[in-house]
Amino acid sequence: MKKQSPREAFGQTLLEIAEEEPRLIVLGGDLTKSTKVDLFAERYPERFFNAGIAEQNMIGAAAGLAASGKIPLAASFAVFITSRANEQVRAAVALPKLNVNLVGTHAGLSASQDGSSHQSVEDMALMRALPNMTVLAPADAHETKLATRAMIKHEGPIYMRLPRHEVTDVVGLSGKKEFVIGQGDQLMTGDDVTIIACGTMTAEAVVVAQELATQNIKADVLNMASIKPLDEKLLIESAQKTGKVVTIEDHTIIGGLGGAVAEALSRNHPTKLKSFGVNDVFGESGRTEDLYSARGLTAEKLAPEVLKFINK
């Protein structure tokens, strides 16, 4: 299957949207090339503002633009936009429910050799906890294009996380044509276990399910790119069918996808659950593939662990 860059897809889609939506203003935090908003900056210099390494100020400016009727999008590394500028996101964006779009790239472990200071293993938890905030984690480049359009159309605070590296195209192969916030996708169907993933882990979840199928274990594979709001209807229907649920994310298992699923299940249909992710530790420096392997977040390492969970 083909691999593509979600960041590149995001940057290209911004250009397309800018032609249709003159109110769109983009702000960067001195990382325009890394976040792929450099394409927008070159085409529309009068609609782009580089705040420099001052993410708090960038968020304040975005809030002001939103209050003035513009549609601002602020982009930086996920760790900076959700952690360094957290107070400003909370007080200036989420609290007044302003229409500000936040995009965090290099999310999860994908900042790789930049190390723990740049790896946002807690960004979804930080954003999920904020009232009024919507949180997205598209699976691949194709879904990123669709999610970017849905984000700009959405009214209210919204955060989207993207990885640094290229990702296998899985949602694109499904023929998905529209991203609906609050709606998940069923990529594979089975009765033995429900595997739920988001972002870069969706491709791994599909490979895990394919490996399980060789042992006559059929899995429901759900792509939950909308973390908040979560598609609880799809989740509960699958959990009722399989009786076992697994979540996979490149994020701490506290407060992210696994936390959202656990909360929904406990309210609606208590079900046996196993969450795979970053186990309450910070990241470390290394090659991308080595970091994911070290955390057990590769299909090769996940498949036997999921099998073990099913057979308990």
Short mmCIF file of N, CA and C in Angstrom, two decimals, residues 245-312:
data_model
loop_
_atom_site.label_atom_id
_atom_site.label_comp_id
_atom_site.label_asym_id
_atom_site.label_seq_id
_atom_site.Cartn_x
_atom_site.Cartn_y
_atom_site.Cartn_z
N VAL A 245 -12.72 -5.21 23.36
CA VAL A 245 -12.33 -3.99 22.67
C VAL A 245 -10.85 -3.70 22.91
N VAL A 246 -10.14 -3.34 21.85
CA VAL A 246 -8.73 -2.95 21.91
C VAL A 246 -8.60 -1.55 21.31
N THR A 247 -7.83 -0.68 21.96
CA THR A 247 -7.54 0.63 21.37
C THR A 247 -6.03 0.74 21.13
N ILE A 248 -5.67 1.45 20.06
CA ILE A 248 -4.26 1.63 19.70
C ILE A 248 -4.03 3.09 19.33
N GLU A 249 -3.04 3.73 19.97
CA GLU A 249 -2.74 5.14 19.70
C GLU A 249 -1.28 5.43 20.00
N ASP A 250 -0.70 6.40 19.29
CA ASP A 250 0.68 6.83 19.59
C ASP A 250 0.59 8.05 20.51
N HIS A 251 0.09 7.80 21.69
CA HIS A 251 -0.25 8.83 22.68
C HIS A 251 -0.31 8.11 24.01
N THR A 252 -0.16 8.85 25.10
CA THR A 252 -0.31 8.20 26.40
C THR A 252 -1.67 7.52 26.49
N ILE A 253 -1.71 6.38 27.16
CA ILE A 253 -2.98 5.66 27.30
C ILE A 253 -3.91 6.37 28.28
N ILE A 254 -3.43 7.45 28.89
CA ILE A 254 -4.24 8.23 29.83
C ILE A 254 -4.84 9.43 29.10
N GLY A 255 -6.14 9.45 28.96
CA GLY A 255 -6.82 10.65 28.46
C GLY A 255 -6.95 10.82 26.97
N GLY A 256 -6.41 9.89 26.19
CA GLY A 256 -6.50 10.01 24.74
C GLY A 256 -7.63 9.15 24.18
N LEU A 257 -7.35 8.43 23.10
CA LEU A 257 -8.36 7.56 22.49
C LEU A 257 -8.81 6.48 23.47
N GLY A 258 -7.83 5.82 24.12
CA GLY A 258 -8.18 4.77 25.08
C GLY A 258 -9.05 5.28 26.20
N GLY A 259 -8.73 6.46 26.71
CA GLY A 259 -9.52 7.06 27.77
C GLY A 259 -10.93 7.38 27.31
N ALA A 260 -11.05 7.93 26.11
CA ALA A 260 -12.36 8.28 25.56
C ALA A 260 -13.23 7.04 25.38
N VAL A 261 -12.62 5.97 24.87
CA VAL A 261 -13.35 4.72 24.67
C VAL A 261 -13.76 4.11 26.00
N ALA A 262 -12.85 4.11 26.98
CA ALA A 262 -13.16 3.57 28.31
C ALA A 262 -14.33 4.31 28.95
N GLU A 263 -14.32 5.63 28.82
CA GLU A 263 -15.40 6.44 29.40
C GLU A 263 -16.74 6.11 28.74
N ALA A 264 -16.73 5.99 27.41
CA ALA A 264 -17.96 5.70 26.68
C ALA A 264 -18.49 4.31 27.01
N LEU A 265 -17.59 3.33 27.09
CA LEU A 265 -18.01 1.97 27.43
C LEU A 265 -18.56 1.88 28.84
N SER A 266 -17.91 2.53 29.78
CA SER A 266 -18.36 2.46 31.18
C SER A 266 -19.75 3.07 31.35
N ARG A 267 -20.06 4.08 30.54
CA ARG A 267 -21.37 4.73 30.62
C ARG A 267 -22.47 3.92 29.94
N ASN A 268 -22.10 3.24 28.85
CA ASN A 268 -23.12 2.63 28.00
C ASN A 268 -23.14 1.11 27.95
N HIS A 269 -21.95 0.50 27.96
CA HIS A 269 -21.89 -0.96 27.79
C HIS A 269 -20.54 -1.46 28.29
N PRO A 270 -20.38 -1.65 29.60
CA PRO A 270 -19.10 -2.12 30.14
C PRO A 270 -18.61 -3.36 29.40
N THR A 271 -17.38 -3.28 28.91
CA THR A 271 -16.83 -4.31 28.05
C THR A 271 -15.36 -4.53 28.38
N LYS A 272 -14.89 -5.74 28.20
CA LYS A 272 -13.47 -6.05 28.39
C LYS A 272 -12.65 -5.18 27.45
N LEU A 273 -11.66 -4.45 28.01
CA LEU A 273 -10.92 -3.45 27.23
C LEU A 273 -9.42 -3.54 27.49
N LYS A 274 -8.64 -3.39 26.42
CA LYS A 274 -7.19 -3.31 26.52
C LYS A 274 -6.71 -2.14 25.67
N SER A 275 -5.96 -1.22 26.29
CA SER A 275 -5.47 -0.04 25.58
C SER A 275 -3.97 -0.16 25.32
N PHE A 276 -3.57 0.04 24.08
CA PHE A 276 -2.16 0.04 23.71
C PHE A 276 -1.77 1.47 23.32
N GLY A 277 -0.63 1.91 23.85
CA GLY A 277 -0.15 3.26 23.56
C GLY A 277 1.14 3.50 24.31
N VAL A 278 1.39 4.74 24.64
CA VAL A 278 2.56 5.10 25.43
C VAL A 278 2.18 4.98 26.90
N ASN A 279 2.88 4.11 27.62
CA ASN A 279 2.48 3.75 28.97
C ASN A 279 2.99 4.71 30.04
N ASP A 280 2.42 5.91 30.06
CA ASP A 280 2.70 6.89 31.12
C ASP A 280 4.19 7.21 31.26
N VAL A 281 4.85 7.39 30.12
CA VAL A 281 6.25 7.81 30.11
C VAL A 281 6.42 8.88 29.03
N PHE A 282 7.51 9.64 29.13
CA PHE A 282 7.82 10.60 28.09
C PHE A 282 8.52 9.88 26.94
N GLY A 283 8.66 10.56 25.81
CA GLY A 283 9.34 9.98 24.67
C GLY A 283 10.85 10.01 24.86
N GLU A 284 11.56 9.59 23.83
CA GLU A 284 13.02 9.62 23.84
C GLU A 284 13.50 9.78 22.41
N SER A 285 14.76 10.09 22.25
CA SER A 285 15.30 10.33 20.92
C SER A 285 15.62 9.03 20.20
N GLY A 286 15.33 8.99 18.91
CA GLY A 286 15.64 7.80 18.12
C GLY A 286 14.97 7.87 16.77
N ARG A 287 15.25 6.89 15.92
CA ARG A 287 14.59 6.82 14.63
C ARG A 287 13.12 6.50 14.84
N THR A 288 12.28 7.02 13.96
CA THR A 288 10.84 6.86 14.11
C THR A 288 10.45 5.39 14.28
N GLU A 289 10.94 4.54 13.38
CA GLU A 289 10.56 3.13 13.44
C GLU A 289 11.03 2.45 14.73
N ASP A 290 12.18 2.89 15.24
CA ASP A 290 12.70 2.31 16.48
C ASP A 290 11.86 2.73 17.69
N LEU A 291 11.42 3.98 17.69
CA LEU A 291 10.61 4.48 18.81
C LEU A 291 9.27 3.77 18.88
N TYR A 292 8.63 3.58 17.73
CA TYR A 292 7.33 2.90 17.72
C TYR A 292 7.50 1.43 18.12
N SER A 293 8.58 0.82 17.68
CA SER A 293 8.84 -0.57 18.05
C SER A 293 9.12 -0.70 19.54
N ALA A 294 9.88 0.25 20.09
CA ALA A 294 10.21 0.22 21.52
C ALA A 294 8.98 0.33 22.40
N ARG A 295 7.96 1.03 21.91
CA ARG A 295 6.71 1.18 22.67
C ARG A 295 5.70 0.09 22.32
N GLY A 296 6.12 -0.87 21.49
CA GLY A 296 5.21 -1.96 21.13
C GLY A 296 4.13 -1.55 20.17
N LEU A 297 4.35 -0.46 19.43
CA LEU A 297 3.31 0.09 18.56
C LEU A 297 3.56 -0.21 17.08
N THR A 298 3.93 -1.45 16.81
CA THR A 298 4.03 -1.94 15.43
C THR A 298 3.13 -3.16 15.32
N ALA A 299 2.64 -3.42 14.12
CA ALA A 299 1.74 -4.56 13.93
C ALA A 299 2.40 -5.86 14.38
N GLU A 300 3.70 -5.98 14.13
CA GLU A 300 4.44 -7.18 14.50
C GLU A 300 4.38 -7.43 16.01
N LYS A 301 4.45 -6.36 16.80
CA LYS A 301 4.42 -6.52 18.25
C LYS A 301 3.00 -6.49 18.81
N LEU A 302 2.12 -5.80 18.12
CA LEU A 302 0.74 -5.69 18.61
C LEU A 302 -0.06 -6.97 18.41
N ALA A 303 0.11 -7.63 17.27
CA ALA A 303 -0.71 -8.80 16.95
C ALA A 303 -0.67 -9.87 18.03
N PRO A 304 0.51 -10.31 18.50
CA PRO A 304 0.51 -11.34 19.55
C PRO A 304 -0.08 -10.86 20.87
N GLU A 305 0.06 -9.56 21.16
CA GLU A 305 -0.52 -9.02 22.40
C GLU A 305 -2.04 -8.97 22.32
N VAL A 306 -2.56 -8.63 21.16
CA VAL A 306 -4.02 -8.63 20.98
C VAL A 306 -4.55 -10.05 21.07
N LEU A 307 -3.83 -10.99 20.47
CA LEU A 307 -4.22 -12.40 20.53
C LEU A 307 -4.24 -12.89 21.97
N LYS A 308 -3.25 -12.51 22.73
CA LYS A 308 -3.17 -12.88 24.14
C LYS A 308 -4.39 -12.34 24.90
N PHE A 309 -4.76 -11.10 24.61
CA PHE A 309 -5.92 -10.46 25.25
C PHE A 309 -7.21 -11.20 24.90
N ILE A 310 -7.35 -11.57 23.64
CA ILE A 310 -8.56 -12.28 23.19
C ILE A 310 -8.70 -13.62 23.89
N ASN A 311 -7.58 -14.30 24.10
CA ASN A 311 -7.60 -15.66 24.65
C ASN A 311 -7.63 -15.72 26.18
N LYS A 312 -7.61 -14.57 26.84
CA LYS A 312 -7.63 -14.55 28.30
C LYS A 312 -8.94 -15.12 28.84
#
